[in-house]
Amino acid sequence: MTPKRRFQLVLIKPSHYGDDGYVIRWWRALIPSNSLAAVYGIAADCAERQVLGPDVAIDIETIDETNARIDVPALLCRFRLNDNFGLVGVVGVQSNQYPRALDIAAPFRKAGIAVAMGGFHVSGCLSMLDGRAVELDACREMGIAMFAGEAEGRLDIVLRDAAAGQLAPVYNFMKDLTGIEGTPVPFLPKRYVARTIGLNASFDAGRGCPYQCSFCTIINVQGRTSRYRSADDIEHLVRLNWAQGIHRFFITDDNFARNREWEAILDRLIRLREEAGIPLGLMIQVDTLCHKIPNFIDKAKRAGVSRVFIGLENVNPDNLAAAKKRQNKITEYRRMLLAWKAHGIITVAGYILGFPADTPDSIRRDIAIIQRELPLDIVEFFCLTPLPGSEDHQVLWKNGVAMEPDLNVYDVEHVCAAHANMSKAEWEAIYREAWSLYYTPEHMKTLMRRAAATGVPTGSLLKLLVSFATTVRLENVHPLQSGILRLKHPSERRPGLPRERIWIFWPRFVWETLYKHAVLAGMIARLYMLKISIARDPDARAYTDRALTPVGDDDDASLDLLTKTAGASAAIAHVRRVAELTSARSGERLPGVAPRLPLVRRQEPAPLKGSPAPSRIQ
Ligand code: B12
Ligand code: SF4
């Protein structure tokens, strides 16, 4: 039947405002939004199933504001031509994107077009707060429908209500997190993926994490039980993407090591790579105990993992305990990192600044320890932030403690709450300093030499170093929010801030762009020369240093990591006690002073069949 009406579904993933008030947007952004891919996949399935009836077609368009400008007049015109029959879905709205999301929604609401909003801000607030905080009433006042929870199996309802002109003010499914096996998979047509760097797609193979870190919003939005896609689902989405030439993926599970289906999923990916010849390149996120799971790292490597993001967070056990991140054992860090290194996989660690025991000096000391003693490639710094939806935020909110009122800066790069040992200015200054302390020319050289010695592709590491060493300094945003060629437009300045005159705006924009790219070119040239000189060095494979030295019996006496940080001696004592108890129980001789730690030896990386080009996820 030829459809009589066409329902316009426009899915917009908002960006947010930078410190200068302009929307953060790039010619090519880092990676496509997985939230957008997830909702697009569900919406495409709704369209295919004709959920609005056989005589109504659903036209879907997606816009990711980090890589595309929203042409509001054109969209309004399109809705007008269809009698405003449709819905603007503002997708995956994080707390820092909430103010921008409201600004995007405003002209559509003014024109009488239905708008619904979902994502972590709405879900986190409805899960942890009173239903109104933080600023949720703005949606009610503007007539924006809030959607909390997951759209799988529920988008039908929203679309039908929108088509009937009867959107409810709130759709709250937070208490009903269902399985995701067999649900439509995240997917974006290639024309959207092509707006990002290096044709990477993404998917969440699972949701939920068993741990209880107090700064985390994920457990309060997606729950603590592992819910997962099946190996068949994963094969389906890989083949869908491969059919459009995409074979590199960011698996967005916050902790893929705790996905209960990890092994079946990796086995299937291994088959797709080794038997079907799909040259998969993957990045995953894991916890610091993943190396203890039998076969996990081996299979990850075979499946095509080339980068692993590890939630290291801190090297001070007192800080980790304060954040209820007790699963992070500093005594395991080296063993875990060396296990990834042994497979030639790039390690990327998240590191949070602003835990209770931190001071600017302790942060400087800890960064130096990491550089010297941990075989880590990339470190990403974040400011500890009471994100709405986290336990930390809930506690402060319930106790009426003052927090930063502007949600736009809840991006884990700004200071949003007070600290016992640091003023706001000191905390902000040490956050910026941390990047330059870690990414010194000397340390980048060490990282490249370690990479060459352990079989990590130096070309891939070089690209990451360029981005991580320069983005905060040049662009004043976190590398995770970055891209190629920052774009700005005078009309995209935050409402309330003055519109700049175009003869000031454009010359400054051109000058800034030239300056930034000159600095970038210099950095690329320096690192490239270094890469060549290492490649020509016959002894490059023999390089070693303290970080690459296998874990040994004397670590607890000789490493600053295990002697200098507060709480380290308690952590060592704990490990000894456990070792004593376990060996006493198993009748072994007690191991004297230190627990016997098995040596981790470096291995040659296994040759890869159809090895993928270096992925460019971050
Ligand atoms: C992948 C990822 C990224 C990727 C891609 C962005 C993306 N959103 O896909 C990258 C690396 C770019 C990224 C960057 C950042 N991220 Co991020 N990211 C994630 C991660 C790990 C997965 C997102 C995801 O795909 N989730 C799965 C989807 C299916 O869930 P969802 O987004 O909630 O969508 C579902 C529902 O909410 C609902 N829904 C969503 N929208 C809509 C709309 C409508 C109309 C309806 C009906 C339903 C609906 O249906 C969806 C399907 O079920 C999350 C953590 C997490 N577990 O979600 C953090 C997370 C979203 N990121 C976070 C942050 C802080 C950031 C950064 C600011 C960090 C930084 N300073 O660089 C930047 C922001 C840049 C940006 N432009 O987004 C925070 C947000 C916290 C908060 N409360 O605001 C999270 C929660 C992680 C955390 N630390 O707590 N991120
Ligand atoms: S390990 Fe990561 S995802 Fe799990 S609770 Fe802690 S911060 Fe959240």
PDB file of N, CA and C in Angstrom, residues 48-107:
ATOM      1  N   GLU A  48      10.146  -0.181   9.725  1.00  0.00           N
ATOM      2  CA  GLU A  48       9.964  -1.414   8.956  1.00  0.00           C
ATOM      3  C   GLU A  48       8.693  -2.153   9.402  1.00  0.00           C
ATOM      4  N   ARG A  49       8.432  -2.118  10.688  1.00  0.00           N
ATOM      5  CA  ARG A  49       7.243  -2.814  11.206  1.00  0.00           C
ATOM      6  C   ARG A  49       5.966  -1.978  11.043  1.00  0.00           C
ATOM      7  N   GLN A  50       6.109  -0.792  10.474  1.00  0.00           N
ATOM      8  CA  GLN A  50       4.968   0.113  10.240  1.00  0.00           C
ATOM      9  C   GLN A  50       4.145   0.310  11.512  1.00  0.00           C
ATOM     10  N   VAL A  51       4.837   0.732  12.564  1.00  0.00           N
ATOM     11  CA  VAL A  51       4.147   0.825  13.861  1.00  0.00           C
ATOM     12  C   VAL A  51       3.067   1.917  13.870  1.00  0.00           C
ATOM     13  N   LEU A  52       3.096   2.803  12.867  1.00  0.00           N
ATOM     14  CA  LEU A  52       2.053   3.837  12.816  1.00  0.00           C
ATOM     15  C   LEU A  52       0.942   3.451  11.838  1.00  0.00           C
ATOM     16  N   GLY A  53       0.950   2.214  11.431  1.00  0.00           N
ATOM     17  CA  GLY A  53      -0.092   1.745  10.510  1.00  0.00           C
ATOM     18  C   GLY A  53       0.444   1.632   9.103  1.00  0.00           C
ATOM     19  N   PRO A  54      -0.246   0.818   8.270  1.00  0.00           N
ATOM     20  CA  PRO A  54       0.267   0.560   6.917  1.00  0.00           C
ATOM     21  C   PRO A  54       0.209   1.774   6.004  1.00  0.00           C
ATOM     22  N   ASP A  55      -0.589   2.783   6.367  1.00  0.00           N
ATOM     23  CA  ASP A  55      -0.687   3.939   5.465  1.00  0.00           C
ATOM     24  C   ASP A  55       0.202   5.101   5.910  1.00  0.00           C
ATOM     25  N   VAL A  56       1.076   4.834   6.917  1.00  0.00           N
ATOM     26  CA  VAL A  56       1.978   5.906   7.356  1.00  0.00           C
ATOM     27  C   VAL A  56       3.428   5.448   7.221  1.00  0.00           C
ATOM     28  N   ALA A  57       4.224   6.200   6.454  1.00  0.00           N
ATOM     29  CA  ALA A  57       5.665   5.907   6.355  1.00  0.00           C
ATOM     30  C   ALA A  57       6.397   6.753   7.394  1.00  0.00           C
ATOM     31  N   ILE A  58       7.519   6.235   7.866  1.00  0.00           N
ATOM     32  CA  ILE A  58       8.327   7.023   8.816  1.00  0.00           C
ATOM     33  C   ILE A  58       9.634   7.393   8.128  1.00  0.00           C
ATOM     34  N   ASP A  59       9.868   8.701   7.945  1.00  0.00           N
ATOM     35  CA  ASP A  59      11.138   9.174   7.379  1.00  0.00           C
ATOM     36  C   ASP A  59      12.068   9.515   8.536  1.00  0.00           C
ATOM     37  N   ILE A  60      13.253   8.894   8.550  1.00  0.00           N
ATOM     38  CA  ILE A  60      14.168   9.131   9.681  1.00  0.00           C
ATOM     39  C   ILE A  60      15.396   9.897   9.210  1.00  0.00           C
ATOM     40  N   GLU A  61      15.712  10.933   9.939  1.00  0.00           N
ATOM     41  CA  GLU A  61      16.971  11.637   9.667  1.00  0.00           C
ATOM     42  C   GLU A  61      17.732  11.766  10.980  1.00  0.00           C
ATOM     43  N   THR A  62      19.051  11.593  10.949  1.00  0.00           N
ATOM     44  CA  THR A  62      19.822  11.796  12.182  1.00  0.00           C
ATOM     45  C   THR A  62      20.813  12.933  11.989  1.00  0.00           C
ATOM     46  N   ILE A  63      21.005  13.674  13.054  1.00  0.00           N
ATOM     47  CA  ILE A  63      21.992  14.771  13.028  1.00  0.00           C
ATOM     48  C   ILE A  63      22.815  14.680  14.305  1.00  0.00           C
ATOM     49  N   ASP A  64      24.112  14.525  14.136  1.00  0.00           N
ATOM     50  CA  ASP A  64      25.005  14.551  15.292  1.00  0.00           C
ATOM     51  C   ASP A  64      25.660  15.921  15.292  1.00  0.00           C
ATOM     52  N   GLU A  65      25.297  16.722  16.284  1.00  0.00           N
ATOM     53  CA  GLU A  65      25.747  18.119  16.266  1.00  0.00           C
ATOM     54  C   GLU A  65      27.253  18.258  16.447  1.00  0.00           C
ATOM     55  N   THR A  66      27.940  17.206  16.888  1.00  0.00           N
ATOM     56  CA  THR A  66      29.394  17.334  17.007  1.00  0.00           C
ATOM     57  C   THR A  66      30.048  17.348  15.623  1.00  0.00           C
ATOM     58  N   ASN A  67      29.294  16.915  14.581  1.00  0.00           N
ATOM     59  CA  ASN A  67      29.900  16.928  13.243  1.00  0.00           C
ATOM     60  C   ASN A  67      28.996  17.539  12.167  1.00  0.00           C
ATOM     61  N   ALA A  68      27.880  18.114  12.555  1.00  0.00           N
ATOM     62  CA  ALA A  68      26.992  18.715  11.545  1.00  0.00           C
ATOM     63  C   ALA A  68      26.229  19.880  12.166  1.00  0.00           C
ATOM     64  N   ARG A  69      26.015  20.912  11.362  1.00  0.00           N
ATOM     65  CA  ARG A  69      25.253  22.059  11.865  1.00  0.00           C
ATOM     66  C   ARG A  69      23.766  21.780  11.707  1.00  0.00           C
ATOM     67  N   ILE A  70      23.000  22.150  12.713  1.00  0.00           N
ATOM     68  CA  ILE A  70      21.559  21.894  12.621  1.00  0.00           C
ATOM     69  C   ILE A  70      20.930  23.044  11.837  1.00  0.00           C
ATOM     70  N   ASP A  71      20.369  22.714  10.697  1.00  0.00           N
ATOM     71  CA  ASP A  71      19.747  23.742   9.858  1.00  0.00           C
ATOM     72  C   ASP A  71      18.284  23.873  10.291  1.00  0.00           C
ATOM     73  N   VAL A  72      18.052  24.694  11.305  1.00  0.00           N
ATOM     74  CA  VAL A  72      16.705  24.777  11.899  1.00  0.00           C
ATOM     75  C   VAL A  72      15.661  25.245  10.879  1.00  0.00           C
ATOM     76  N   PRO A  73      15.924  26.326  10.109  1.00  0.00           N
ATOM     77  CA  PRO A  73      14.890  26.756   9.154  1.00  0.00           C
ATOM     78  C   PRO A  73      14.503  25.647   8.177  1.00  0.00           C
ATOM     79  N   ALA A  74      15.500  24.890   7.672  1.00  0.00           N
ATOM     80  CA  ALA A  74      15.189  23.816   6.710  1.00  0.00           C
ATOM     81  C   ALA A  74      14.340  22.733   7.371  1.00  0.00           C
ATOM     82  N   LEU A  75      14.666  22.426   8.619  1.00  0.00           N
ATOM     83  CA  LEU A  75      13.896  21.381   9.311  1.00  0.00           C
ATOM     84  C   LEU A  75      12.463  21.858   9.586  1.00  0.00           C
ATOM     85  N   LEU A  76      12.338  23.135   9.980  1.00  0.00           N
ATOM     86  CA  LEU A  76      10.985  23.668  10.242  1.00  0.00           C
ATOM     87  C   LEU A  76      10.152  23.604   8.972  1.00  0.00           C
ATOM     88  N   CYS A  77      10.799  23.923   7.850  1.00  0.00           N
ATOM     89  CA  CYS A  77      10.104  23.905   6.563  1.00  0.00           C
ATOM     90  C   CYS A  77       9.638  22.480   6.235  1.00  0.00           C
ATOM     91  N   ARG A  78      10.544  21.545   6.486  1.00  0.00           N
ATOM     92  CA  ARG A  78      10.210  20.146   6.207  1.00  0.00           C
ATOM     93  C   ARG A  78       9.009  19.682   7.042  1.00  0.00           C
ATOM     94  N   PHE A  79       9.002  20.057   8.309  1.00  0.00           N
ATOM     95  CA  PHE A  79       7.853  19.695   9.157  1.00  0.00           C
ATOM     96  C   PHE A  79       6.579  20.370   8.640  1.00  0.00           C
ATOM     97  N   ARG A  80       6.729  21.670   8.257  1.00  0.00           N
ATOM     98  CA  ARG A  80       5.558  22.429   7.794  1.00  0.00           C
ATOM     99  C   ARG A  80       4.927  21.740   6.582  1.00  0.00           C
ATOM    100  N   LEU A  81       5.820  21.282   5.668  1.00  0.00           N
ATOM    101  CA  LEU A  81       5.313  20.617   4.453  1.00  0.00           C
ATOM    102  C   LEU A  81       4.556  19.329   4.787  1.00  0.00           C
ATOM    103  N   ASN A  82       4.807  18.806   5.980  1.00  0.00           N
ATOM    104  CA  ASN A  82       4.121  17.572   6.405  1.00  0.00           C
ATOM    105  C   ASN A  82       3.124  17.852   7.533  1.00  0.00           C
ATOM    106  N   ASP A  83       2.610  19.063   7.572  1.00  0.00           N
ATOM    107  CA  ASP A  83       1.624  19.467   8.598  1.00  0.00           C
ATOM    108  C   ASP A  83       2.120  19.227  10.025  1.00  0.00           C
ATOM    109  N   ASN A  84       3.416  19.414  10.234  1.00  0.00           N
ATOM    110  CA  ASN A  84       4.032  19.177  11.552  1.00  0.00           C
ATOM    111  C   ASN A  84       3.767  17.761  12.067  1.00  0.00           C
ATOM    112  N   PHE A  85       3.574  16.844  11.127  1.00  0.00           N
ATOM    113  CA  PHE A  85       3.306  15.448  11.507  1.00  0.00           C
ATOM    114  C   PHE A  85       4.667  14.769  11.720  1.00  0.00           C
ATOM    115  N   GLY A  86       5.093  14.685  12.972  1.00  0.00           N
ATOM    116  CA  GLY A  86       6.402  14.085  13.217  1.00  0.00           C
ATOM    117  C   GLY A  86       6.872  14.337  14.633  1.00  0.00           C
ATOM    118  N   LEU A  87       8.163  14.084  14.827  1.00  0.00           N
ATOM    119  CA  LEU A  87       8.750  14.206  16.171  1.00  0.00           C
ATOM    120  C   LEU A  87      10.226  14.553  16.048  1.00  0.00           C
ATOM    121  N   VAL A  88      10.659  15.504  16.888  1.00  0.00           N
ATOM    122  CA  VAL A  88      12.092  15.721  17.041  1.00  0.00           C
ATOM    123  C   VAL A  88      12.512  14.935  18.281  1.00  0.00           C
ATOM    124  N   GLY A  89      13.396  13.982  18.094  1.00  0.00           N
ATOM    125  CA  GLY A  89      13.906  13.210  19.234  1.00  0.00           C
ATOM    126  C   GLY A  89      15.285  13.732  19.583  1.00  0.00           C
ATOM    127  N   VAL A  90      15.422  14.313  20.775  1.00  0.00           N
ATOM    128  CA  VAL A  90      16.745  14.777  21.194  1.00  0.00           C
ATOM    129  C   VAL A  90      17.368  13.605  21.956  1.00  0.00           C
ATOM    130  N   VAL A  91      18.472  13.118  21.428  1.00  0.00           N
ATOM    131  CA  VAL A  91      18.945  11.777  21.791  1.00  0.00           C
ATOM    132  C   VAL A  91      20.206  11.812  22.656  1.00  0.00           C
ATOM    133  N   GLY A  92      20.271  10.869  23.578  1.00  0.00           N
ATOM    134  CA  GLY A  92      21.506  10.639  24.356  1.00  0.00           C
ATOM    135  C   GLY A  92      21.984  11.876  25.076  1.00  0.00           C
ATOM    136  N   VAL A  93      21.056  12.639  25.654  1.00  0.00           N
ATOM    137  CA  VAL A  93      21.435  13.933  26.240  1.00  0.00           C
ATOM    138  C   VAL A  93      22.121  13.722  27.594  1.00  0.00           C
ATOM    139  N   GLN A  94      23.413  14.046  27.635  1.00  0.00           N
ATOM    140  CA  GLN A  94      24.158  14.003  28.896  1.00  0.00           C
ATOM    141  C   GLN A  94      23.885  15.292  29.664  1.00  0.00           C
ATOM    142  N   SER A  95      24.292  15.323  30.936  1.00  0.00           N
ATOM    143  CA  SER A  95      24.031  16.528  31.746  1.00  0.00           C
ATOM    144  C   SER A  95      24.650  17.759  31.109  1.00  0.00           C
ATOM    145  N   ASN A  96      25.892  17.617  30.602  1.00  0.00           N
ATOM    146  CA  ASN A  96      26.552  18.800  30.020  1.00  0.00           C
ATOM    147  C   ASN A  96      25.880  19.238  28.712  1.00  0.00           C
ATOM    148  N   GLN A  97      25.060  18.363  28.152  1.00  0.00           N
ATOM    149  CA  GLN A  97      24.401  18.699  26.881  1.00  0.00           C
ATOM    150  C   GLN A  97      22.961  19.160  27.097  1.00  0.00           C
ATOM    151  N   TYR A  98      22.507  19.099  28.332  1.00  0.00           N
ATOM    152  CA  TYR A  98      21.101  19.415  28.610  1.00  0.00           C
ATOM    153  C   TYR A  98      20.756  20.873  28.268  1.00  0.00           C
ATOM    154  N   PRO A  99      21.583  21.861  28.672  1.00  0.00           N
ATOM    155  CA  PRO A  99      21.236  23.246  28.293  1.00  0.00           C
ATOM    156  C   PRO A  99      21.172  23.421  26.769  1.00  0.00           C
ATOM    157  N   ARG A 100      22.131  22.827  26.052  1.00  0.00           N
ATOM    158  CA  ARG A 100      22.113  22.942  24.591  1.00  0.00           C
ATOM    159  C   ARG A 100      20.890  22.221  24.014  1.00  0.00           C
ATOM    160  N   ALA A 101      20.550  21.081  24.614  1.00  0.00           N
ATOM    161  CA  ALA A 101      19.393  20.324  24.118  1.00  0.00           C
ATOM    162  C   ALA A 101      18.120  21.163  24.228  1.00  0.00           C
ATOM    163  N   LEU A 102      17.992  21.911  25.329  1.00  0.00           N
ATOM    164  CA  LEU A 102      16.810  22.772  25.493  1.00  0.00           C
ATOM    165  C   LEU A 102      16.819  23.876  24.434  1.00  0.00           C
ATOM    166  N   ASP A 103      18.011  24.430  24.176  1.00  0.00           N
ATOM    167  CA  ASP A 103      18.099  25.495  23.165  1.00  0.00           C
ATOM    168  C   ASP A 103      17.748  24.961  21.773  1.00  0.00           C
ATOM    169  N   ILE A 104      18.148  23.726  21.504  1.00  0.00           N
ATOM    170  CA  ILE A 104      17.815  23.130  20.197  1.00  0.00           C
ATOM    171  C   ILE A 104      16.303  22.929  20.094  1.00  0.00           C
ATOM    172  N   ALA A 105      15.712  22.476  21.205  1.00  0.00           N
ATOM    173  CA  ALA A 105      14.276  22.153  21.179  1.00  0.00           C
ATOM    174  C   ALA A 105      13.402  23.399  21.019  1.00  0.00           C
ATOM    175  N   ALA A 106      13.908  24.548  21.520  1.00  0.00           N
ATOM    176  CA  ALA A 106      13.054  25.747  21.621  1.00  0.00           C
ATOM    177  C   ALA A 106      12.345  26.127  20.314  1.00  0.00           C
ATOM    178  N   PRO A 107      13.070  26.295  19.174  1.00  0.00           N
ATOM    179  CA  PRO A 107      12.349  26.720  17.964  1.00  0.00           C
ATOM    180  C   PRO A 107      11.327  25.701  17.471  1.00  0.00           C
TER     181      PRO A 107
END
